[in-house]
Amino acid sequence: MQLQNAISQRISQALHALFGITVDASQIALQPTRKEFAGSFTFVTFPYTKQVGKGPEQIGQALGEYLREHAAEVKDFNVVKGFLNLEVQESEWLRLFKGIMEDPTYGYGEPSDRNVMVEYSSPNTNKPLHLGHLRNNFLGYSVAEILKANGHRVMKVNLVNDRGIHICKSMLAYEKLGHDETPETSGLKGDHLVGKYYVLFDRAYKEQIDALVEQGMDKEEAKKKAPWMLEAQEMLLKWEQGDPHVVNLWKTMNTWVYAGFDETYRTIGVDFDKYYYESETYTLGKARVEEGLEKGVFFKKENGSVWVDLTGEGLDEKLLLRADGTSVYITQDLGTAELKYNDFPYDQSVYVVADEQNYHFQVLKATLKKLGKPYADGIFHLSYGMVDLPSGKMKSREGTVVDADELVQEMVDTARQQTEELGKIEGFTEEQAQELYHTLAMGALKYFLLKVDPKKRMLFNPQESIDFRGNTGPFVQYTHARISAILRKAGEMGIKYDPAAFENFENLHEAEQEVITQLVNFPAVVKEAGNLYAPSIIANYAYELAKAYNRFYQEISIFNETDEQARSFRIALSAMVARFVRESMKLLGIQVPERM
């Protein structure tokens, strides 16, 4: 960015000197030069033809000649129609490279006074995490790390959906069919055991609906009148009233689930600064509903249910409290938003939730504004698309969910198979090999899910994700391992590669310049990814950096180079690529191996 700013300043001066027009340097946009043309930066001259009174190529030619003579950064130029392509002096690239080497915080923003809370994961305590949860967890964790890299104060939180009718469904099925089964007696992780009973409830419930339909009842009516649904609703009411038996069963089953979740979180490498539980927030939400009634911004219907009218905001009327006094999702969200703000007065509260809930968050923000809450404007829904497998969309109630734990294990098994076939574990102990398989599996999984723009629905292909070629996590990880081997060899040979070791080096190869260009771009990439909440920008940067390095590695000799300064520079260049591959992947929550 410093180089681009300097060149923009030079172009501003040139426009004034040559044509007498004043254009602020901040308004001069430079773009990377297309690969088929010589140059690093391109300036588009078309917008200036009217002011200058000349054709775009004439303007480009005049500017190019001026910059070549007066701008120390510019080595040469070429003009293609209205595009002025500028080549940068080798000495400038080397100056920038040395600056990067000497700046341990290069690319990271200055500390800001901005507080950002990122809420992600948000599991239900009636089933295990699935593939969709993985995209959610990886996205939330990465966005939080990217925002930290931009200098913001960040708190990572998890709102656990531990109450409601869906929880009661698992509880009711367990009460009727469980026979005191536990994770220990069943050999199942706690979240898997409870999820088993959620599926059993759904099967029994469907059978009851079918039976009522056969007796002549309308299907929609049968869904409401099925015996187990009525019992689950009664159980929810008893829970809210504090019935000791129901509450104890709820606590026992949730404890099993939390232990299962914690194990999964450790395995996939995500964490949280604080947990919130809907069971602890919904009562505060009810208080906010009462407040809205008192203020006259909410209203009651004849059956006693409470609503908010958002038709003026382009939405519609929204239920806030059922007629029987039980809360709905938005009720507890009103309470949680306040709790979160009290704990961490945020400028922005980011909710990482699938795009199926787009409307819900519009309603939440509008409702908080109706209540006059100071934190309403800070509500931001980071919406993401669903994840499909080649077999189709996941459906948890039918028991065909793509289980997160099973998928992770499948990825580890695939990583083992691929790695053994490629012979990349020679000299590894069994423990080191297992660690490598897990590192590659998580790198493949996270990278594949994060390299796609969050808003896009995506198809996850496990086999494709773990390929060591192409835009994949393992390709980037392998590049880091390759460089680590080069640095180890340099250390064994006693080769120094600090800036003093190549003080007088010049004659940069085009492939070396391309790598430096990628390194120079790191701050802009981190900033853009933070502004757009888009880990995909970081992922694709890591790939482009690794790709540029592999081109350099194939075209230019390192250890066979007879010029000591050139050799030291190339090892230093390799070290910086390893550093920024490592930093980029860290922002995605991905580890990189030292050897393979």
XYZ file of C-alpha atoms in Angstrom:
596
model
C 0.000 0.000 0.000
C 2.870 2.407 0.772
C 4.219 1.890 -2.754
C 0.803 2.378 -4.346
C 0.259 5.551 -2.314
C 3.650 6.901 -3.421
C 2.916 6.190 -7.105
C -0.578 7.712 -6.797
C 1.077 10.837 -5.374
C 3.478 10.933 -8.346
C 0.604 10.589 -10.835
C -1.240 13.435 -9.075
C 1.856 15.624 -9.480
C 2.224 14.595 -13.127
C -1.400 15.444 -13.981
C -0.902 18.891 -12.505
C 2.512 19.477 -14.100
C 1.518 18.239 -17.582
C -2.126 19.234 -17.887
C -2.780 21.738 -15.098
C -5.498 19.627 -13.461
C -5.694 18.937 -9.730
C -6.592 15.406 -8.646
C -6.022 14.343 -5.047
C -3.767 11.287 -4.762
C -6.457 9.514 -2.697
C -8.759 9.678 -5.757
C -6.223 7.983 -8.031
C -6.934 4.272 -8.242
C -4.243 1.801 -9.236
C -5.000 -1.806 -10.089
C -2.661 -4.778 -10.498
C -1.372 -5.053 -14.081
C -2.799 -7.997 -16.011
C -0.319 -10.841 -16.302
C -0.030 -10.628 -20.103
C 1.485 -7.104 -19.895
C 4.737 -5.867 -18.348
C 4.216 -3.868 -15.158
C 3.037 -4.011 -11.564
C 0.390 -1.285 -11.408
C -2.048 0.047 -13.997
C -3.554 3.531 -14.153
C -6.690 4.003 -16.291
C -6.599 7.252 -18.301
C -10.088 7.184 -19.893
C -11.759 9.303 -17.128
C -9.414 12.258 -17.816
C -9.913 12.718 -21.573
C -12.526 15.519 -21.247
C -10.527 17.499 -18.685
C -7.260 17.158 -20.570
C -8.679 17.387 -24.085
C -6.512 14.551 -25.395
C -7.042 10.863 -26.207
C -6.480 8.205 -23.540
C -3.326 6.839 -25.226
C -1.790 10.314 -25.540
C -2.434 10.956 -21.858
C -0.910 7.592 -20.926
C 2.199 8.205 -23.047
C 2.786 11.677 -21.604
C 2.262 10.484 -18.018
C 4.536 7.475 -18.554
C 7.402 9.593 -19.892
C 7.032 12.090 -17.039
C 6.971 9.372 -14.371
C 9.963 7.527 -15.848
C 11.961 10.746 -15.586
C 10.660 12.199 -12.309
C 9.424 9.273 -10.175
C 12.187 7.290 -8.440
C 9.800 4.326 -8.022
C 9.031 3.928 -11.745
C 11.477 1.994 -13.954
C 9.533 1.887 -17.230
C 6.034 1.928 -18.708
C 3.865 0.766 -21.583
C 0.504 1.985 -22.805
C -2.254 -0.313 -24.022
C -5.165 1.825 -25.258
C -6.274 3.738 -22.162
C -4.231 1.703 -19.703
C -0.878 2.980 -18.426
C 1.118 -0.005 -17.101
C 3.960 0.967 -14.752
C 7.032 -1.131 -13.995
C 8.547 -0.550 -10.554
C 12.294 -0.176 -9.941
C 13.965 -3.314 -8.541
C 15.574 -1.218 -5.796
C 12.088 -0.190 -4.661
C 10.933 -3.805 -4.394
C 14.048 -4.692 -2.397
C 13.577 -1.686 -0.102
C 9.990 -2.761 0.578
C 11.059 -6.365 1.127
C 13.678 -5.397 3.710
C 11.075 -3.241 5.468
C 8.734 -6.240 5.707
C 11.534 -8.415 7.122
C 12.283 -5.873 9.839
C 8.638 -5.265 10.848
C 7.301 -8.116 13.031
C 3.775 -6.631 12.961
C 3.651 -6.004 9.206
C 0.102 -6.275 7.906
C -1.670 -5.841 11.238
C -3.750 -2.806 12.128
C -3.013 -0.350 14.914
C -5.083 -0.940 18.082
C -8.504 0.675 17.679
C -11.117 1.629 20.259
C -13.756 -0.455 18.474
C -15.454 -3.306 20.368
C -16.820 -6.141 18.248
C -18.629 -9.189 19.583
C -18.777 -12.219 17.296
C -21.393 -14.853 18.102
C -21.027 -18.189 16.362
C -21.721 -21.917 16.706
C -25.053 -21.479 18.572
C -25.856 -25.190 18.766
C -29.075 -26.794 19.994
C -28.690 -29.179 22.920
C -30.866 -31.829 21.269
C -28.378 -33.058 18.646
C -24.678 -33.136 17.708
C -22.945 -30.574 15.506
C -23.239 -31.176 11.753
C -21.556 -29.990 8.551
C -23.497 -26.698 8.562
C -22.228 -26.033 12.092
C -18.673 -26.569 10.834
C -19.006 -23.764 8.274
C -20.533 -21.600 11.021
C -17.757 -22.330 13.545
C -14.924 -21.883 11.073
C -16.437 -18.674 9.687
C -17.065 -17.157 13.136
C -13.635 -18.068 14.493
C -11.842 -16.757 11.401
C -13.815 -13.498 11.230
C -12.998 -12.879 14.910
C -9.272 -13.454 14.268
C -9.321 -11.200 11.186
C -11.040 -8.416 13.152
C -8.368 -8.755 15.868
C -5.707 -8.464 13.148
C -7.344 -5.176 12.150
C -6.748 -3.873 15.668
C -10.260 -4.212 17.103
C -11.119 -5.530 20.559
C -13.009 -8.756 19.912
C -15.034 -11.077 22.119
C -15.985 -14.517 20.771
C -19.239 -15.840 22.225
C -21.455 -18.885 21.886
C -25.209 -18.688 22.506
C -26.385 -22.194 23.363
C -29.991 -22.972 22.437
C -30.629 -25.072 25.528
C -34.371 -24.629 25.958
C -37.559 -24.836 23.928
C -39.845 -27.377 22.332
C -37.036 -29.065 20.330
C -35.141 -29.788 23.568
C -38.278 -31.195 25.150
C -38.712 -33.579 22.211
C -35.400 -35.317 23.020
C -36.251 -35.305 26.724
C -39.695 -36.862 26.191
C -38.360 -39.607 23.919
C -35.595 -40.389 26.427
C -38.081 -40.520 29.289
C -40.244 -42.992 27.387
C -37.567 -45.083 25.658
C -34.239 -44.391 27.404
C -34.260 -47.017 30.202
C -31.670 -44.883 32.104
C -29.135 -45.173 29.267
C -26.039 -42.938 29.712
C -23.039 -42.028 27.543
C -20.969 -44.483 29.591
C -23.384 -47.428 29.254
C -24.102 -46.726 25.571
C -20.536 -45.972 24.486
C -21.831 -42.852 22.709
C -20.662 -39.255 23.027
C -23.235 -37.340 25.063
C -24.403 -35.160 22.177
C -24.807 -38.241 19.975
C -26.834 -40.033 22.647
C -29.258 -37.126 23.057
C -29.444 -36.719 19.272
C -30.482 -40.358 19.003
C -33.600 -39.609 21.068
C -34.423 -36.531 18.979
C -34.557 -38.820 15.935
C -36.637 -41.394 17.844
C -39.121 -38.667 18.808
C -39.493 -37.617 15.187
C -40.133 -41.177 14.001
C -42.793 -41.806 16.654
C -44.354 -38.380 16.021
C -44.693 -39.090 12.274
C -46.290 -42.460 12.978
C -48.800 -40.741 15.289
C -49.615 -38.149 12.617
C -50.181 -40.893 10.027
C -52.450 -42.775 12.445
C -54.583 -39.672 13.089
C -54.800 -38.934 9.346
C -56.005 -42.514 8.765
C -58.748 -41.833 11.317
C -59.900 -38.930 9.158
C -58.126 -35.962 10.779
C -56.670 -33.184 8.616
C -52.833 -33.470 8.431
C -52.150 -29.983 9.793
C -54.528 -30.646 12.669
C -52.908 -34.056 13.248
C -49.491 -32.387 13.615
C -50.893 -30.311 16.480
C -52.895 -33.107 18.127
C -50.356 -35.963 17.964
C -49.985 -37.280 21.556
C -46.209 -36.845 21.818
C -46.367 -33.265 20.519
C -48.975 -32.407 23.171
C -46.809 -34.044 25.843
C -43.692 -32.175 24.659
C -45.583 -28.876 24.877
C -46.757 -29.770 28.363
C -43.157 -30.604 29.327
C -41.994 -27.173 28.062
C -44.629 -25.486 30.200
C -43.539 -27.532 33.249
C -39.903 -26.586 32.565
C -40.762 -22.886 32.507
C -42.695 -23.376 35.769
C -39.620 -25.013 37.342
C -41.008 -28.544 37.745
C -38.173 -30.376 39.648
C -38.385 -33.668 37.700
C -38.377 -31.958 34.279
C -35.596 -29.535 35.263
C -33.390 -32.365 36.605
C -33.840 -34.406 33.421
C -33.036 -31.286 31.381
C -29.851 -30.608 33.391
C -28.681 -34.231 33.101
C -29.154 -34.453 29.344
C -27.641 -31.001 28.704
C -24.565 -31.933 30.757
C -24.038 -34.916 28.459
C -24.373 -32.690 25.409
C -21.941 -30.030 26.680
C -19.248 -32.652 27.255
C -19.763 -33.859 23.674
C -19.655 -30.328 22.248
C -16.447 -29.510 24.151
C -14.744 -32.554 22.666
C -15.784 -31.522 19.146
C -14.653 -27.910 19.679
C -11.222 -29.116 20.840
C -10.933 -31.393 17.815
C -11.841 -28.703 15.276
C -9.778 -25.996 17.005
C -12.301 -23.289 17.882
C -12.855 -21.541 21.203
C -15.014 -18.925 22.917
C -14.441 -16.164 25.453
C -17.923 -16.526 26.910
C -20.997 -18.739 26.716
C -24.592 -17.535 26.911
C -27.537 -19.864 27.487
C -31.053 -19.170 26.267
C -32.383 -20.634 29.519
C -30.735 -17.661 31.261
C -31.743 -14.983 28.746
C -35.379 -15.658 27.884
C -36.719 -14.187 31.165
C -34.878 -10.920 30.461
C -36.393 -11.074 26.984
C -39.840 -11.347 28.554
C -39.039 -8.244 30.631
C -38.201 -6.376 27.427
C -41.559 -7.465 25.990
C -43.279 -6.026 29.074
C -41.282 -2.822 28.620
C -42.479 -2.599 25.015
C -46.100 -3.025 26.135
C -45.693 -0.239 28.700
C -44.151 2.053 26.073
C -46.975 1.242 23.668
C -44.618 -0.026 20.947
C -45.903 -3.630 21.328
C -49.526 -4.766 21.483
C -51.594 -7.674 22.756
C -54.065 -9.650 20.678
C -57.352 -10.971 22.048
C -55.827 -14.367 22.891
C -53.152 -12.694 25.069
C -50.227 -13.108 22.671
C -47.877 -10.108 22.313
C -46.820 -8.685 18.928
C -44.809 -5.864 17.381
C -46.016 -4.063 14.266
C -43.100 -3.597 11.860
C -45.115 -2.879 8.722
C -43.750 0.678 8.789
C -40.253 -0.794 8.463
C -41.245 -2.840 5.420
C -41.659 -6.022 7.469
C -44.875 -7.309 9.084
C -46.371 -8.080 12.473
C -44.141 -10.341 14.550
C -45.060 -12.585 17.494
C -42.984 -11.840 20.619
C -44.769 -13.931 23.260
C -47.253 -16.794 22.854
C -50.760 -16.665 24.306
C -49.748 -19.175 27.034
C -46.887 -16.866 28.079
C -44.075 -19.019 26.674
C -41.340 -17.293 24.719
C -40.295 -17.656 21.093
C -36.816 -17.319 19.557
C -36.984 -13.540 19.268
C -37.957 -13.203 22.943
C -34.674 -14.572 24.195
C -32.744 -12.731 21.473
C -34.031 -9.445 22.896
C -32.711 -10.464 26.307
C -29.415 -11.822 25.004
C -28.653 -8.645 23.044
C -28.961 -6.635 26.261
C -26.872 -9.077 28.332
C -24.143 -9.064 25.700
C -24.062 -5.256 25.597
C -23.878 -5.022 29.384
C -20.938 -7.454 29.451
C -19.048 -5.901 26.527
C -20.360 -2.512 25.321
C -20.042 -3.298 21.654
C -19.946 -1.018 18.644
C -20.979 -4.014 16.611
C -22.505 -7.374 17.466
C -21.914 -9.868 14.663
C -24.279 -12.839 14.473
C -22.895 -15.681 12.344
C -26.140 -17.409 11.360
C -27.308 -19.120 8.146
C -29.179 -17.078 5.531
C -32.410 -18.874 6.433
C -32.580 -16.391 9.343
C -32.131 -13.182 7.309
C -35.667 -12.027 8.102
C -35.297 -12.874 11.804
C -32.362 -10.493 12.223
C -34.120 -7.698 10.354
C -36.930 -8.121 12.875
C -34.539 -8.192 15.859
C -32.803 -4.983 14.816
C -36.089 -3.198 14.054
C -37.642 -4.340 17.352
C -34.655 -3.130 19.397
C -34.885 0.214 17.579
C -38.580 0.414 18.548
C -37.490 -0.077 22.165
C -34.923 2.715 21.747
C -31.953 0.542 22.667
C -28.537 2.206 22.067
C -27.059 -1.031 20.721
C -29.717 -1.630 18.039
C -27.647 -0.085 15.233
C -24.724 -2.364 16.081
C -26.653 -5.544 15.222
C -25.058 -7.148 12.153
C -26.110 -10.479 10.660
C -23.203 -12.242 8.949
C -25.340 -14.419 6.743
C -23.919 -17.501 5.056
C -25.217 -20.075 2.607
C -25.953 -23.693 3.383
C -23.482 -26.488 2.716
C -24.459 -29.426 0.519
C -22.698 -32.692 -0.102
C -22.925 -34.428 -3.478
C -25.765 -36.493 -1.920
C -27.936 -33.442 -1.165
C -29.069 -31.213 1.692
C -28.763 -32.357 5.300
C -31.893 -33.054 7.344
C -31.311 -33.646 11.032
C -34.807 -34.758 12.058
C -34.733 -37.746 9.713
C -31.428 -38.881 11.198
C -29.553 -38.366 7.920
C -27.484 -35.447 9.234
C -23.879 -35.169 8.070
C -22.395 -35.505 11.536
C -19.424 -33.201 12.243
C -17.451 -35.785 14.245
C -17.905 -38.455 11.587
C -16.940 -36.044 8.809
C -13.775 -34.964 10.663
C -12.805 -38.627 11.130
C -13.479 -39.290 7.454
C -11.205 -36.373 6.578
C -8.438 -37.729 8.842
C -8.740 -41.155 7.200
C -8.585 -39.572 3.729
C -5.543 -37.494 4.751
C -3.818 -40.656 5.970
C -4.527 -42.466 2.705
C -3.370 -39.553 0.501
C -0.248 -38.886 2.560
C 0.840 -42.527 2.644
C 0.291 -42.864 -1.117
C 2.473 -39.797 -1.764
C 5.155 -41.017 0.678
C 5.202 -37.777 2.680
C 5.727 -39.317 6.144
C 9.155 -40.904 5.848
C 10.943 -40.837 9.211
C 7.800 -39.935 11.179
C 6.897 -41.667 14.442
C 3.308 -42.942 14.672
C 2.424 -40.006 16.958
C 3.920 -37.480 14.528
C 2.087 -39.127 11.632
C -1.259 -38.949 13.462
C -0.674 -35.273 14.239
C 0.115 -34.604 10.571
C -3.036 -36.418 9.395
C -5.162 -34.303 11.736
C -3.408 -31.066 10.691
C -3.954 -31.852 7.000
C -7.553 -32.972 7.539
C -8.510 -29.794 9.406
C -6.576 -27.660 6.916
C -8.452 -29.279 4.030
C -11.846 -28.960 5.700
C -11.486 -25.395 6.978
C -9.854 -24.074 3.823
C -12.466 -25.601 1.530
C -15.339 -24.182 3.594
C -13.709 -20.755 3.996
C -12.346 -20.120 0.490
C -15.897 -19.577 -0.805
C -17.636 -16.233 -0.221
C -19.776 -16.712 2.933
C -22.981 -15.628 1.199
C -22.766 -18.380 -1.410
C -24.375 -21.754 -0.952
C -21.691 -24.339 -1.544
C -21.053 -27.970 -2.374
C -18.479 -29.650 -0.157
C -16.452 -32.394 -1.812
C -14.245 -34.170 0.807
C -12.011 -35.871 -1.777
C -11.385 -32.679 -3.732
C -10.667 -30.673 -0.583
C -7.689 -32.805 0.439
C -5.890 -32.771 -2.920
C -2.264 -31.598 -2.683
C -2.642 -29.694 -5.960
C -4.834 -26.714 -6.774
C -6.605 -24.234 -4.517
C -6.695 -26.411 -1.386
C -5.500 -26.263 2.209
C -3.017 -29.142 1.793
C -1.394 -27.393 -1.205
C -0.729 -24.298 0.921
C 0.350 -26.437 3.898
C 2.753 -28.428 1.727
C 4.305 -25.189 0.446
C 5.042 -24.198 4.050
C 6.578 -27.617 4.803
C 8.736 -27.336 1.665
C 10.055 -23.916 2.727
C 10.676 -25.158 6.269
C 12.923 -27.864 4.802
C 14.828 -25.198 2.817
C 15.325 -23.092 5.954
C 16.544 -26.106 7.922
C 19.077 -26.870 5.182
C 20.202 -23.218 5.112
C 20.703 -23.373 8.872
C 22.768 -26.559 8.577
C 24.924 -24.886 5.900
C 25.391 -21.787 8.069
C 23.888 -19.469 5.440
C 22.829 -16.069 6.809
C 19.811 -14.404 5.270
C 19.238 -11.201 7.252
C 19.022 -7.962 5.176
C 22.757 -7.282 5.648
C 23.564 -10.559 3.860
C 22.149 -9.246 0.564
C 22.798 -5.518 0.989
C 24.036 -5.080 -2.597
C 21.843 -7.630 -4.316
C 20.051 -6.485 -7.479
C 18.767 -7.944 -10.753
C 15.480 -9.314 -9.455
C 13.970 -12.134 -11.473
C 10.361 -11.582 -12.540
C 9.230 -14.540 -10.369
C 10.985 -13.020 -7.327
C 9.281 -9.697 -7.962
C 5.910 -11.439 -8.174
C 6.478 -13.023 -4.752
C 7.442 -9.660 -3.217
C 4.319 -8.112 -4.753
C 2.229 -10.709 -2.922
C 4.026 -10.001 0.367
C 3.546 -6.240 -0.051
C -0.213 -6.820 -0.548
C -0.714 -8.554 2.827
C -1.862 -5.433 4.801
C -4.429 -4.513 2.134
C -5.747 -8.094 2.117
C -6.150 -8.176 5.923
C -7.930 -4.821 5.860
C -10.290 -5.811 3.042
C -11.108 -9.158 4.688
C -11.935 -7.292 7.911
C -14.111 -4.706 6.168
C -16.065 -7.398 4.308
C -16.067 -10.092 7.056
C -14.691 -12.414 4.381
C -12.121 -15.111 5.278
C -12.328 -16.134 1.598
C -10.120 -13.117 0.800
C -7.421 -14.417 3.173
C -7.744 -17.989 1.852
C -7.321 -16.934 -1.743
C -4.388 -14.687 -0.787
C -2.653 -17.675 0.869
C -3.189 -19.680 -2.320
C -1.848 -16.922 -4.613
C 1.195 -16.468 -2.369
C 1.902 -20.217 -2.314
C 1.379 -20.409 -6.078
C 3.768 -17.496 -6.724
C 6.383 -19.120 -4.492
C 6.090 -22.482 -6.230
C 6.643 -20.772 -9.575
C 9.772 -19.085 -8.145
C 10.961 -22.420 -6.698
C 10.605 -24.173 -10.044
C 12.276 -21.453 -12.108
C 15.134 -20.262 -9.894
C 17.908 -22.145 -8.153
C 18.541 -21.494 -4.459
C 21.360 -23.698 -3.187
C 23.109 -24.063 -6.540
C 23.350 -20.276 -6.872
C 27.039 -19.212 -6.849
C 26.328 -15.551 -6.003
C 26.170 -15.552 -2.181
C 24.050 -12.381 -2.032
C 21.483 -13.823 -4.453
C 21.380 -17.074 -2.479
C 20.905 -15.257 0.839
C 18.156 -13.131 -0.688
C 16.296 -16.190 -2.006
C 16.440 -17.917 1.355
C 15.205 -14.692 3.016
C 12.407 -14.508 0.436
C 11.485 -18.119 1.244
C 11.449 -17.334 4.975
C 9.072 -14.400 4.449
C 6.739 -16.512 2.320
C 6.671 -19.138 5.094
C 5.901 -16.390 7.626
C 2.959 -14.950 5.684
C 1.599 -18.354 4.684
C 1.659 -19.156 8.409
C 0.033 -15.825 9.355
C -2.654 -16.136 6.677
C -3.555 -19.696 7.600
C -3.582 -18.764 11.301
C -6.261 -16.166 10.513
C -8.299 -19.046 9.060
C -7.699 -21.178 12.171
C -5.420 -23.541 10.223
C -2.077 -24.937 11.385
C 0.783 -25.511 8.949
C 3.258 -28.406 9.306
C 7.023 -27.901 9.556
C 7.697 -31.044 7.587
C 5.947 -33.567 5.389
